[in-house]
PDB file of C-alpha atoms in Angstrom:
ATOM      1  CA  UNK A   1      20.144 -18.353  34.108  1.00  0.00           C
ATOM      2  CA  UNK A   2      21.145 -21.930  33.168  1.00  0.00           C
ATOM      3  CA  UNK A   3      18.190 -22.789  31.398  1.00  0.00           C
ATOM      4  CA  UNK A   4      18.715 -19.393  28.941  1.00  0.00           C
ATOM      5  CA  UNK A   5      21.807 -21.391  28.396  1.00  0.00           C
ATOM      6  CA  UNK A   6      20.816 -24.739  27.673  1.00  0.00           C
ATOM      7  CA  UNK A   7      18.457 -23.526  25.108  1.00  0.00           C
ATOM      8  CA  UNK A   8      21.395 -22.217  23.136  1.00  0.00           C
ATOM      9  CA  UNK A   9      23.224 -25.101  23.715  1.00  0.00           C
ATOM     10  CA  UNK A  10      20.382 -26.829  22.295  1.00  0.00           C
ATOM     11  CA  UNK A  11      20.197 -24.645  19.584  1.00  0.00           C
ATOM     12  CA  UNK A  12      24.029 -23.983  18.447  1.00  0.00           C
ATOM     13  CA  UNK A  13      24.145 -28.082  17.914  1.00  0.00           C
ATOM     14  CA  UNK A  14      28.182 -27.893  19.093  1.00  0.00           C
ATOM     15  CA  UNK A  15      28.648 -29.730  21.902  1.00  0.00           C
ATOM     16  CA  UNK A  16      30.727 -32.412  22.336  1.00  0.00           C
ATOM     17  CA  UNK A  17      31.791 -32.770  26.326  1.00  0.00           C
ATOM     18  CA  UNK A  18      31.922 -30.221  28.569  1.00  0.00           C
ATOM     19  CA  UNK A  19      36.024 -31.112  28.868  1.00  0.00           C
ATOM     20  CA  UNK A  20      36.857 -31.723  25.807  1.00  0.00           C
ATOM     21  CA  UNK A  21      40.284 -30.337  23.894  1.00  0.00           C
ATOM     22  CA  UNK A  22      40.218 -28.059  20.972  1.00  0.00           C
ATOM     23  CA  UNK A  23      41.094 -30.914  18.904  1.00  0.00           C
ATOM     24  CA  UNK A  24      37.793 -32.283  19.217  1.00  0.00           C
ATOM     25  CA  UNK A  25      35.800 -29.416  18.554  1.00  0.00           C
ATOM     26  CA  UNK A  26      33.541 -28.998  15.948  1.00  0.00           C
ATOM     27  CA  UNK A  27      35.265 -27.317  12.811  1.00  0.00           C
ATOM     28  CA  UNK A  28      33.368 -23.532  13.429  1.00  0.00           C
ATOM     29  CA  UNK A  29      34.143 -23.558  16.347  1.00  0.00           C
ATOM     30  CA  UNK A  30      37.990 -24.538  16.465  1.00  0.00           C
ATOM     31  CA  UNK A  31      37.814 -21.947  13.904  1.00  0.00           C
ATOM     32  CA  UNK A  32      36.552 -19.471  16.519  1.00  0.00           C
ATOM     33  CA  UNK A  33      39.154 -20.053  19.069  1.00  0.00           C
ATOM     34  CA  UNK A  34      42.228 -20.614  16.774  1.00  0.00           C
ATOM     35  CA  UNK A  35      45.010 -17.704  16.162  1.00  0.00           C
ATOM     36  CA  UNK A  36      43.947 -17.749  12.442  1.00  0.00           C
ATOM     37  CA  UNK A  37      40.853 -15.783  13.010  1.00  0.00           C
ATOM     38  CA  UNK A  38      41.659 -13.958  16.494  1.00  0.00           C
ATOM     39  CA  UNK A  39      41.430 -10.827  15.046  1.00  0.00           C
ATOM     40  CA  UNK A  40      37.861 -11.070  13.950  1.00  0.00           C
ATOM     41  CA  UNK A  41      36.839 -12.947  17.601  1.00  0.00           C
ATOM     42  CA  UNK A  42      38.610 -10.108  19.383  1.00  0.00           C
ATOM     43  CA  UNK A  43      36.603  -7.656  17.426  1.00  0.00           C
ATOM     44  CA  UNK A  44      32.820  -9.446  16.474  1.00  0.00           C
ATOM     45  CA  UNK A  45      33.062 -12.576  18.350  1.00  0.00           C
ATOM     46  CA  UNK A  46      34.632 -11.490  22.375  1.00  0.00           C
ATOM     47  CA  UNK A  47      31.483 -10.167  23.142  1.00  0.00           C
ATOM     48  CA  UNK A  48      29.735 -12.777  22.715  1.00  0.00           C
ATOM     49  CA  UNK A  49      31.927 -15.172  24.491  1.00  0.00           C
ATOM     50  CA  UNK A  50      31.799 -12.943  27.729  1.00  0.00           C
ATOM     51  CA  UNK A  51      28.178 -13.099  27.974  1.00  0.00           C
ATOM     52  CA  UNK A  52      28.486 -16.247  27.343  1.00  0.00           C
ATOM     53  CA  UNK A  53      31.035 -16.772  30.329  1.00  0.00           C
ATOM     54  CA  UNK A  54      28.450 -14.976  32.773  1.00  0.00           C
ATOM     55  CA  UNK A  55      26.329 -17.012  31.805  1.00  0.00           C
ATOM     56  CA  UNK A  56      27.972 -20.118  32.561  1.00  0.00           C
ATOM     57  CA  UNK A  57      29.118 -18.211  35.325  1.00  0.00           C
ATOM     58  CA  UNK A  58      32.401 -19.568  34.791  1.00  0.00           C
ATOM     59  CA  UNK A  59      36.228 -17.151  34.482  1.00  0.00           C
ATOM     60  CA  UNK A  60      38.199 -18.821  31.196  1.00  0.00           C
ATOM     61  CA  UNK A  61      36.535 -19.512  28.450  1.00  0.00           C
ATOM     62  CA  UNK A  62      35.557 -23.098  27.831  1.00  0.00           C
ATOM     63  CA  UNK A  63      34.259 -25.398  24.893  1.00  0.00           C
ATOM     64  CA  UNK A  64      30.294 -24.766  26.521  1.00  0.00           C
ATOM     65  CA  UNK A  65      31.105 -20.836  26.520  1.00  0.00           C
ATOM     66  CA  UNK A  66      32.556 -21.040  22.572  1.00  0.00           C
ATOM     67  CA  UNK A  67      29.567 -23.149  21.920  1.00  0.00           C
ATOM     68  CA  UNK A  68      26.921 -20.637  23.781  1.00  0.00           C
ATOM     69  CA  UNK A  69      28.255 -17.705  22.200  1.00  0.00           C
ATOM     70  CA  UNK A  70      28.166 -18.832  18.264  1.00  0.00           C
ATOM     71  CA  UNK A  71      24.435 -19.513  19.349  1.00  0.00           C
ATOM     72  CA  UNK A  72      24.068 -15.872  20.919  1.00  0.00           C
ATOM     73  CA  UNK A  73      26.251 -14.601  17.882  1.00  0.00           C
ATOM     74  CA  UNK A  74      24.487 -16.571  14.867  1.00  0.00           C
ATOM     75  CA  UNK A  75      21.004 -15.964  17.222  1.00  0.00           C
ATOM     76  CA  UNK A  76      21.818 -12.229  16.948  1.00  0.00           C
ATOM     77  CA  UNK A  77      22.189 -12.690  12.847  1.00  0.00           C
ATOM     78  CA  UNK A  78      19.287 -14.096  11.924  1.00  0.00           C
ATOM     79  CA  UNK A  79      17.306 -11.422  14.331  1.00  0.00           C
ATOM     80  CA  UNK A  80      19.455  -8.737  12.415  1.00  0.00           C
ATOM     81  CA  UNK A  81      18.271 -10.194   9.355  1.00  0.00           C
ATOM     82  CA  UNK A  82      14.524 -10.375  10.085  1.00  0.00           C
ATOM     83  CA  UNK A  83      14.508  -6.720  10.821  1.00  0.00           C
ATOM     84  CA  UNK A  84      16.298  -5.829   7.931  1.00  0.00           C
ATOM     85  CA  UNK A  85      13.527  -7.811   6.050  1.00  0.00           C
ATOM     86  CA  UNK A  86      10.593  -6.339   7.894  1.00  0.00           C
ATOM     87  CA  UNK A  87      12.008  -2.619   7.125  1.00  0.00           C
ATOM     88  CA  UNK A  88      12.086  -3.672   3.932  1.00  0.00           C
ATOM     89  CA  UNK A  89       8.674  -4.825   3.488  1.00  0.00           C
ATOM     90  CA  UNK A  90       7.534  -1.588   5.741  1.00  0.00           C
ATOM     91  CA  UNK A  91       9.018   0.926   3.397  1.00  0.00           C
ATOM     92  CA  UNK A  92       8.006  -0.906   0.540  1.00  0.00           C
ATOM     93  CA  UNK A  93       4.078  -1.001   2.091  1.00  0.00           C
ATOM     94  CA  UNK A  94       5.155   2.826   2.531  1.00  0.00           C
ATOM     95  CA  UNK A  95       5.934   3.744  -1.013  1.00  0.00           C
ATOM     96  CA  UNK A  96       3.253   1.793  -2.536  1.00  0.00           C
ATOM     97  CA  UNK A  97       0.294   3.243  -0.236  1.00  0.00           C
ATOM     98  CA  UNK A  98       1.809   6.635  -0.824  1.00  0.00           C
ATOM     99  CA  UNK A  99       1.587   6.142  -5.176  1.00  0.00           C
ATOM    100  CA  UNK A 100      -1.997   4.382  -3.987  1.00  0.00           C
ATOM    101  CA  UNK A 101      -2.945   8.192  -2.655  1.00  0.00           C
ATOM    102  CA  UNK A 102      -1.084  10.116  -5.194  1.00  0.00           C
ATOM    103  CA  UNK A 103      -3.594   8.305  -7.967  1.00  0.00           C
ATOM    104  CA  UNK A 104      -6.597   7.826  -5.723  1.00  0.00           C
ATOM    105  CA  UNK A 105      -8.501  10.623  -7.150  1.00  0.00           C
ATOM    106  CA  UNK A 106      -8.129   9.780 -10.749  1.00  0.00           C
ATOM    107  CA  UNK A 107      -9.121   5.726 -10.508  1.00  0.00           C
ATOM    108  CA  UNK A 108     -11.853   7.733  -9.030  1.00  0.00           C
ATOM    109  CA  UNK A 109     -13.039  10.183 -11.432  1.00  0.00           C
ATOM    110  CA  UNK A 110     -12.960   7.011 -14.074  1.00  0.00           C
ATOM    111  CA  UNK A 111     -15.256   5.373 -11.861  1.00  0.00           C
ATOM    112  CA  UNK A 112     -17.666   7.942 -11.576  1.00  0.00           C
ATOM    113  CA  UNK A 113     -16.652   9.160 -15.601  1.00  0.00           C
ATOM    114  CA  UNK A 114     -17.730   5.562 -16.592  1.00  0.00           C
ATOM    115  CA  UNK A 115     -21.410   5.296 -14.690  1.00  0.00           C
ATOM    116  CA  UNK A 116     -22.168   8.797 -16.383  1.00  0.00           C
ATOM    117  CA  UNK A 117     -21.717   8.123 -19.367  1.00  0.00           C
ATOM    118  CA  UNK A 118     -23.559   4.644 -19.103  1.00  0.00           C
ATOM    119  CA  UNK A 119     -25.860   6.984 -17.806  1.00  0.00           C
ATOM    120  CA  UNK A 120     -26.489  10.032 -20.616  1.00  0.00           C
ATOM    121  CA  UNK A 121     -26.498   6.551 -23.016  1.00  0.00           C
ATOM    122  CA  UNK A 122     -29.440   5.073 -21.049  1.00  0.00           C
ATOM    123  CA  UNK A 123     -31.738   8.664 -20.621  1.00  0.00           C
ATOM    124  CA  UNK A 124     -30.655   9.597 -24.622  1.00  0.00           C
ATOM    125  CA  UNK A 125     -31.170   6.181 -25.831  1.00  0.00           C
ATOM    126  CA  UNK A 126     -33.595   4.309 -24.039  1.00  0.00           C
ATOM    127  CA  UNK A 127     -36.895   2.799 -25.524  1.00  0.00           C
ATOM    128  CA  UNK A 128     -37.573   1.626 -21.854  1.00  0.00           C
ATOM    129  CA  UNK A 129     -41.188   2.828 -20.670  1.00  0.00           C
ATOM    130  CA  UNK A 130     -39.606   4.001 -17.051  1.00  0.00           C
ATOM    131  CA  UNK A 131     -36.994   6.218 -18.606  1.00  0.00           C
ATOM    132  CA  UNK A 132     -38.758   7.603 -21.613  1.00  0.00           C
ATOM    133  CA  UNK A 133     -41.084   8.440 -18.536  1.00  0.00           C
ATOM    134  CA  UNK A 134     -39.272  10.344 -16.441  1.00  0.00           C
ATOM    135  CA  UNK A 135     -36.740  12.155 -18.948  1.00  0.00           C
ATOM    136  CA  UNK A 136     -39.671  14.136 -20.110  1.00  0.00           C
ATOM    137  CA  UNK A 137     -39.134  16.428 -16.969  1.00  0.00           C
ATOM    138  CA  UNK A 138     -35.693  17.227 -17.847  1.00  0.00           C
ATOM    139  CA  UNK A 139     -34.713  20.310 -19.610  1.00  0.00           C
ATOM    140  CA  UNK A 140     -34.144  20.285 -23.639  1.00  0.00           C
ATOM    141  CA  UNK A 141     -31.078  21.225 -23.837  1.00  0.00           C
ATOM    142  CA  UNK A 142     -29.549  18.955 -21.288  1.00  0.00           C
ATOM    143  CA  UNK A 143     -30.798  15.691 -23.307  1.00  0.00           C
ATOM    144  CA  UNK A 144     -29.615  17.284 -26.471  1.00  0.00           C
ATOM    145  CA  UNK A 145     -26.305  18.151 -24.494  1.00  0.00           C
ATOM    146  CA  UNK A 146     -26.547  13.904 -23.052  1.00  0.00           C
ATOM    147  CA  UNK A 147     -27.004  12.662 -26.338  1.00  0.00           C
ATOM    148  CA  UNK A 148     -23.295  14.074 -27.630  1.00  0.00           C
ATOM    149  CA  UNK A 149     -22.164  13.134 -24.015  1.00  0.00           C
ATOM    150  CA  UNK A 150     -21.756  17.024 -23.364  1.00  0.00           C
ATOM    151  CA  UNK A 151     -23.420  17.629 -20.392  1.00  0.00           C
ATOM    152  CA  UNK A 152     -21.023  18.407 -17.475  1.00  0.00           C
ATOM    153  CA  UNK A 153     -20.152  15.852 -14.422  1.00  0.00           C
ATOM    154  CA  UNK A 154     -21.225  18.573 -12.086  1.00  0.00           C
ATOM    155  CA  UNK A 155     -24.686  18.572 -13.876  1.00  0.00           C
ATOM    156  CA  UNK A 156     -25.233  15.547 -14.370  1.00  0.00           C
ATOM    157  CA  UNK A 157     -24.260  14.437 -10.800  1.00  0.00           C
ATOM    158  CA  UNK A 158     -26.968  16.859 -10.056  1.00  0.00           C
ATOM    159  CA  UNK A 159     -30.281  15.170 -12.078  1.00  0.00           C
ATOM    160  CA  UNK A 160     -29.180  12.084 -10.251  1.00  0.00           C
ATOM    161  CA  UNK A 161     -29.141  13.626  -7.407  1.00  0.00           C
ATOM    162  CA  UNK A 162     -32.015  15.434  -7.123  1.00  0.00           C
ATOM    163  CA  UNK A 163     -34.055  13.461  -9.366  1.00  0.00           C
ATOM    164  CA  UNK A 164     -34.905  10.545  -7.523  1.00  0.00           C
ATOM    165  CA  UNK A 165     -37.517   8.956  -9.890  1.00  0.00           C
ATOM    166  CA  UNK A 166     -34.734   9.098 -12.644  1.00  0.00           C
ATOM    167  CA  UNK A 167     -32.069   7.875 -10.372  1.00  0.00           C
ATOM    168  CA  UNK A 168     -33.807   5.052 -10.103  1.00  0.00           C
ATOM    169  CA  UNK A 169     -34.757   4.022 -13.283  1.00  0.00           C
ATOM    170  CA  UNK A 170     -30.751   4.884 -14.210  1.00  0.00           C
ATOM    171  CA  UNK A 171     -30.074   2.319 -11.422  1.00  0.00           C
ATOM    172  CA  UNK A 172     -32.408  -0.094 -12.669  1.00  0.00           C
ATOM    173  CA  UNK A 173     -31.063  -0.387 -15.871  1.00  0.00           C
ATOM    174  CA  UNK A 174     -27.312  -0.297 -14.943  1.00  0.00           C
ATOM    175  CA  UNK A 175     -27.510  -2.797 -12.063  1.00  0.00           C
ATOM    176  CA  UNK A 176     -27.391  -0.794  -9.319  1.00  0.00           C
ATOM    177  CA  UNK A 177     -29.181  -1.102  -6.017  1.00  0.00           C
ATOM    178  CA  UNK A 178     -32.327   1.415  -5.317  1.00  0.00           C
ATOM    179  CA  UNK A 179     -31.292   2.407  -2.140  1.00  0.00           C
ATOM    180  CA  UNK A 180     -27.175   3.574  -3.474  1.00  0.00           C
ATOM    181  CA  UNK A 181     -27.287   7.054  -3.391  1.00  0.00           C
ATOM    182  CA  UNK A 182     -24.288   9.511  -4.718  1.00  0.00           C
ATOM    183  CA  UNK A 183     -22.221  10.679  -1.909  1.00  0.00           C
ATOM    184  CA  UNK A 184     -20.622  14.162  -1.873  1.00  0.00           C
ATOM    185  CA  UNK A 185     -17.678  14.543  -4.659  1.00  0.00           C
ATOM    186  CA  UNK A 186     -15.488  17.022  -4.561  1.00  0.00           C
ATOM    187  CA  UNK A 187     -15.715  19.230  -7.063  1.00  0.00           C
ATOM    188  CA  UNK A 188     -12.007  20.249  -7.998  1.00  0.00           C
ATOM    189  CA  UNK A 189     -11.265  16.938  -7.769  1.00  0.00           C
ATOM    190  CA  UNK A 190     -13.757  14.460  -9.841  1.00  0.00           C
ATOM    191  CA  UNK A 191     -17.128  16.454 -10.872  1.00  0.00           C
ATOM    192  CA  UNK A 192     -14.813  18.992 -12.850  1.00  0.00           C
ATOM    193  CA  UNK A 193     -15.424  19.242 -16.553  1.00  0.00           C
ATOM    194  CA  UNK A 194     -16.453  17.219 -18.728  1.00  0.00           C
ATOM    195  CA  UNK A 195     -15.995  13.308 -19.560  1.00  0.00           C
ATOM    196  CA  UNK A 196     -12.605  13.000 -20.927  1.00  0.00           C
ATOM    197  CA  UNK A 197     -14.208  11.382 -24.168  1.00  0.00           C
ATOM    198  CA  UNK A 198     -10.491  11.486 -24.790  1.00  0.00           C
ATOM    199  CA  UNK A 199      -9.460   8.518 -22.918  1.00  0.00           C
ATOM    200  CA  UNK A 200      -9.841   5.257 -25.230  1.00  0.00           C
ATOM    201  CA  UNK A 201      -8.364   2.917 -23.538  1.00  0.00           C
ATOM    202  CA  UNK A 202      -9.121   1.484 -20.254  1.00  0.00           C
ATOM    203  CA  UNK A 203      -9.268   3.321 -17.332  1.00  0.00           C
ATOM    204  CA  UNK A 204      -8.006   0.414 -15.307  1.00  0.00           C
ATOM    205  CA  UNK A 205      -8.532  -1.885 -12.638  1.00  0.00           C
ATOM    206  CA  UNK A 206      -8.844  -0.772  -9.565  1.00  0.00           C
ATOM    207  CA  UNK A 207     -10.116   2.086  -7.537  1.00  0.00           C
ATOM    208  CA  UNK A 208      -8.017   3.488  -4.417  1.00  0.00           C
ATOM    209  CA  UNK A 209      -9.673   4.824  -1.283  1.00  0.00           C
ATOM    210  CA  UNK A 210      -8.553   5.992   1.791  1.00  0.00           C
ATOM    211  CA  UNK A 211      -9.056   3.980   4.831  1.00  0.00           C
ATOM    212  CA  UNK A 212     -10.135   6.727   6.370  1.00  0.00           C
ATOM    213  CA  UNK A 213     -12.989   7.450   3.690  1.00  0.00           C
ATOM    214  CA  UNK A 214     -16.799   7.384   5.110  1.00  0.00           C
ATOM    215  CA  UNK A 215     -19.439   3.903   4.953  1.00  0.00           C
ATOM    216  CA  UNK A 216     -21.165   5.685   2.663  1.00  0.00           C
ATOM    217  CA  UNK A 217     -18.793   6.568  -0.210  1.00  0.00           C
ATOM    218  CA  UNK A 218     -16.954   3.265   0.233  1.00  0.00           C
ATOM    219  CA  UNK A 219     -20.490   1.739  -0.471  1.00  0.00           C
ATOM    220  CA  UNK A 220     -20.953   3.911  -3.590  1.00  0.00           C
ATOM    221  CA  UNK A 221     -17.384   3.426  -4.966  1.00  0.00           C
ATOM    222  CA  UNK A 222     -17.556  -0.610  -4.040  1.00  0.00           C
ATOM    223  CA  UNK A 223     -21.134  -1.250  -5.729  1.00  0.00           C
ATOM    224  CA  UNK A 224     -20.354   1.029  -8.647  1.00  0.00           C
ATOM    225  CA  UNK A 225     -16.832  -0.120  -9.131  1.00  0.00           C
ATOM    226  CA  UNK A 226     -18.354  -3.842  -9.322  1.00  0.00           C
ATOM    227  CA  UNK A 227     -20.840  -3.122 -12.030  1.00  0.00           C
ATOM    228  CA  UNK A 228     -17.778  -2.049 -14.375  1.00  0.00           C
ATOM    229  CA  UNK A 229     -15.592  -5.182 -12.951  1.00  0.00           C
ATOM    230  CA  UNK A 230     -13.581  -3.510 -10.979  1.00  0.00           C
ATOM    231  CA  UNK A 231     -11.655  -3.433  -7.315  1.00  0.00           C
ATOM    232  CA  UNK A 232     -11.700  -1.360  -4.822  1.00  0.00           C
ATOM    233  CA  UNK A 233      -8.503  -1.144  -3.033  1.00  0.00           C
ATOM    234  CA  UNK A 234      -7.228   0.963   0.554  1.00  0.00           C
ATOM    235  CA  UNK A 235      -4.659   2.723   1.098  1.00  0.00           C
ATOM    236  CA  UNK A 236      -3.475   3.882   5.129  1.00  0.00           C
ATOM    237  CA  UNK A 237      -2.785   7.561   5.285  1.00  0.00           C
ATOM    238  CA  UNK A 238      -0.009   7.434   7.493  1.00  0.00           C
ATOM    239  CA  UNK A 239       1.546   4.975   5.918  1.00  0.00           C
ATOM    240  CA  UNK A 240       1.229   7.028   2.639  1.00  0.00           C
ATOM    241  CA  UNK A 241       2.744  10.060   4.417  1.00  0.00           C
ATOM    242  CA  UNK A 242       5.361   8.344   5.561  1.00  0.00           C
ATOM    243  CA  UNK A 243       6.134   6.878   2.165  1.00  0.00           C
ATOM    244  CA  UNK A 244       6.329  10.525   0.361  1.00  0.00           C
ATOM    245  CA  UNK A 245       8.767  11.283   3.400  1.00  0.00           C
ATOM    246  CA  UNK A 246      11.254   8.089   1.725  1.00  0.00           C
ATOM    247  CA  UNK A 247      10.358   9.054  -1.808  1.00  0.00           C
ATOM    248  CA  UNK A 248      11.760  12.548  -1.197  1.00  0.00           C
ATOM    249  CA  UNK A 249      14.516  11.717   1.462  1.00  0.00           C
ATOM    250  CA  UNK A 250      15.563   9.373  -1.970  1.00  0.00           C
ATOM    251  CA  UNK A 251      14.841  11.890  -5.036  1.00  0.00           C
ATOM    252  CA  UNK A 252      17.189  14.334  -2.573  1.00  0.00           C
ATOM    253  CA  UNK A 253      19.379  11.963  -2.270  1.00  0.00           C
ATOM    254  CA  UNK A 254      19.976  10.589  -6.162  1.00  0.00           C
ATOM    255  CA  UNK A 255      20.174  14.394  -6.873  1.00  0.00           C
ATOM    256  CA  UNK A 256      23.262  15.228  -4.054  1.00  0.00           C
ATOM    257  CA  UNK A 257      25.105  12.174  -5.626  1.00  0.00           C
ATOM    258  CA  UNK A 258      24.891  13.547  -9.139  1.00  0.00           C
ATOM    259  CA  UNK A 259      25.400  16.909  -8.254  1.00  0.00           C
ATOM    260  CA  UNK A 260      28.590  15.783  -6.511  1.00  0.00           C
ATOM    261  CA  UNK A 261      27.529  16.670  -2.945  1.00  0.00           C
ATOM    262  CA  UNK A 262      25.832  19.606  -3.687  1.00  0.00           C
ATOM    263  CA  UNK A 263      22.747  20.399  -1.552  1.00  0.00           C
ATOM    264  CA  UNK A 264      21.508  22.995  -4.526  1.00  0.00           C
ATOM    265  CA  UNK A 265      20.802  22.884  -8.466  1.00  0.00           C
ATOM    266  CA  UNK A 266      23.286  23.145  -9.919  1.00  0.00           C
ATOM    267  CA  UNK A 267      22.369  26.193 -13.402  1.00  0.00           C
TER     268      UNK A 267
END
């Protein structure tokens, strides 16, 4: 116990002498003991002083006990501050992960659109001999749709999935590794419809993936993102779930304050 006490005394830096009177105390220690601060001392500091006396194995408070009590109190304040900062950082991380998850499929869709748009242009317009040779076997209707960028996403995906010669020739032109395969992609969230020709602005610098994403899928998005000057970033599923709860709770509390405490929306 005395070793613990010693550490608190040294960290406090307020010791003068074991038997010094109140007049010789550090101003903060003296204010800690005077009647002017008696009420706050009784409310907030009494537990620390009691614990300090127990550590020192004494009955009545001494200067040493007051110094230890203040060191204990300051240490708890620092710990509480650190805990609050850690909690804020955790909440921030959870909310960021929640919004990453919210837009993850949009960022993935944009990247696949960039890839398929580039592939359609290469197949339809490239004068490369290898491309010219492999596209002879493609349906004329699909080639016409490629020239107009009107071939559906799922049809373009099917051509690159099933026609290995076509994929290799296109990958060579784009600058992708020959052994890179397109993983199974969600029909509802990524391969639906056609290219978004109405989007003329930048489609973002990041592609968000879950930390639980399969390795082959991570490699596909990472290699394709590199070609289009984008970066793959991840979010934690558990953290995103917690972020959703935090945001939902925040929205409900704001609504409750605006509606004067009612939990249901006013008509």
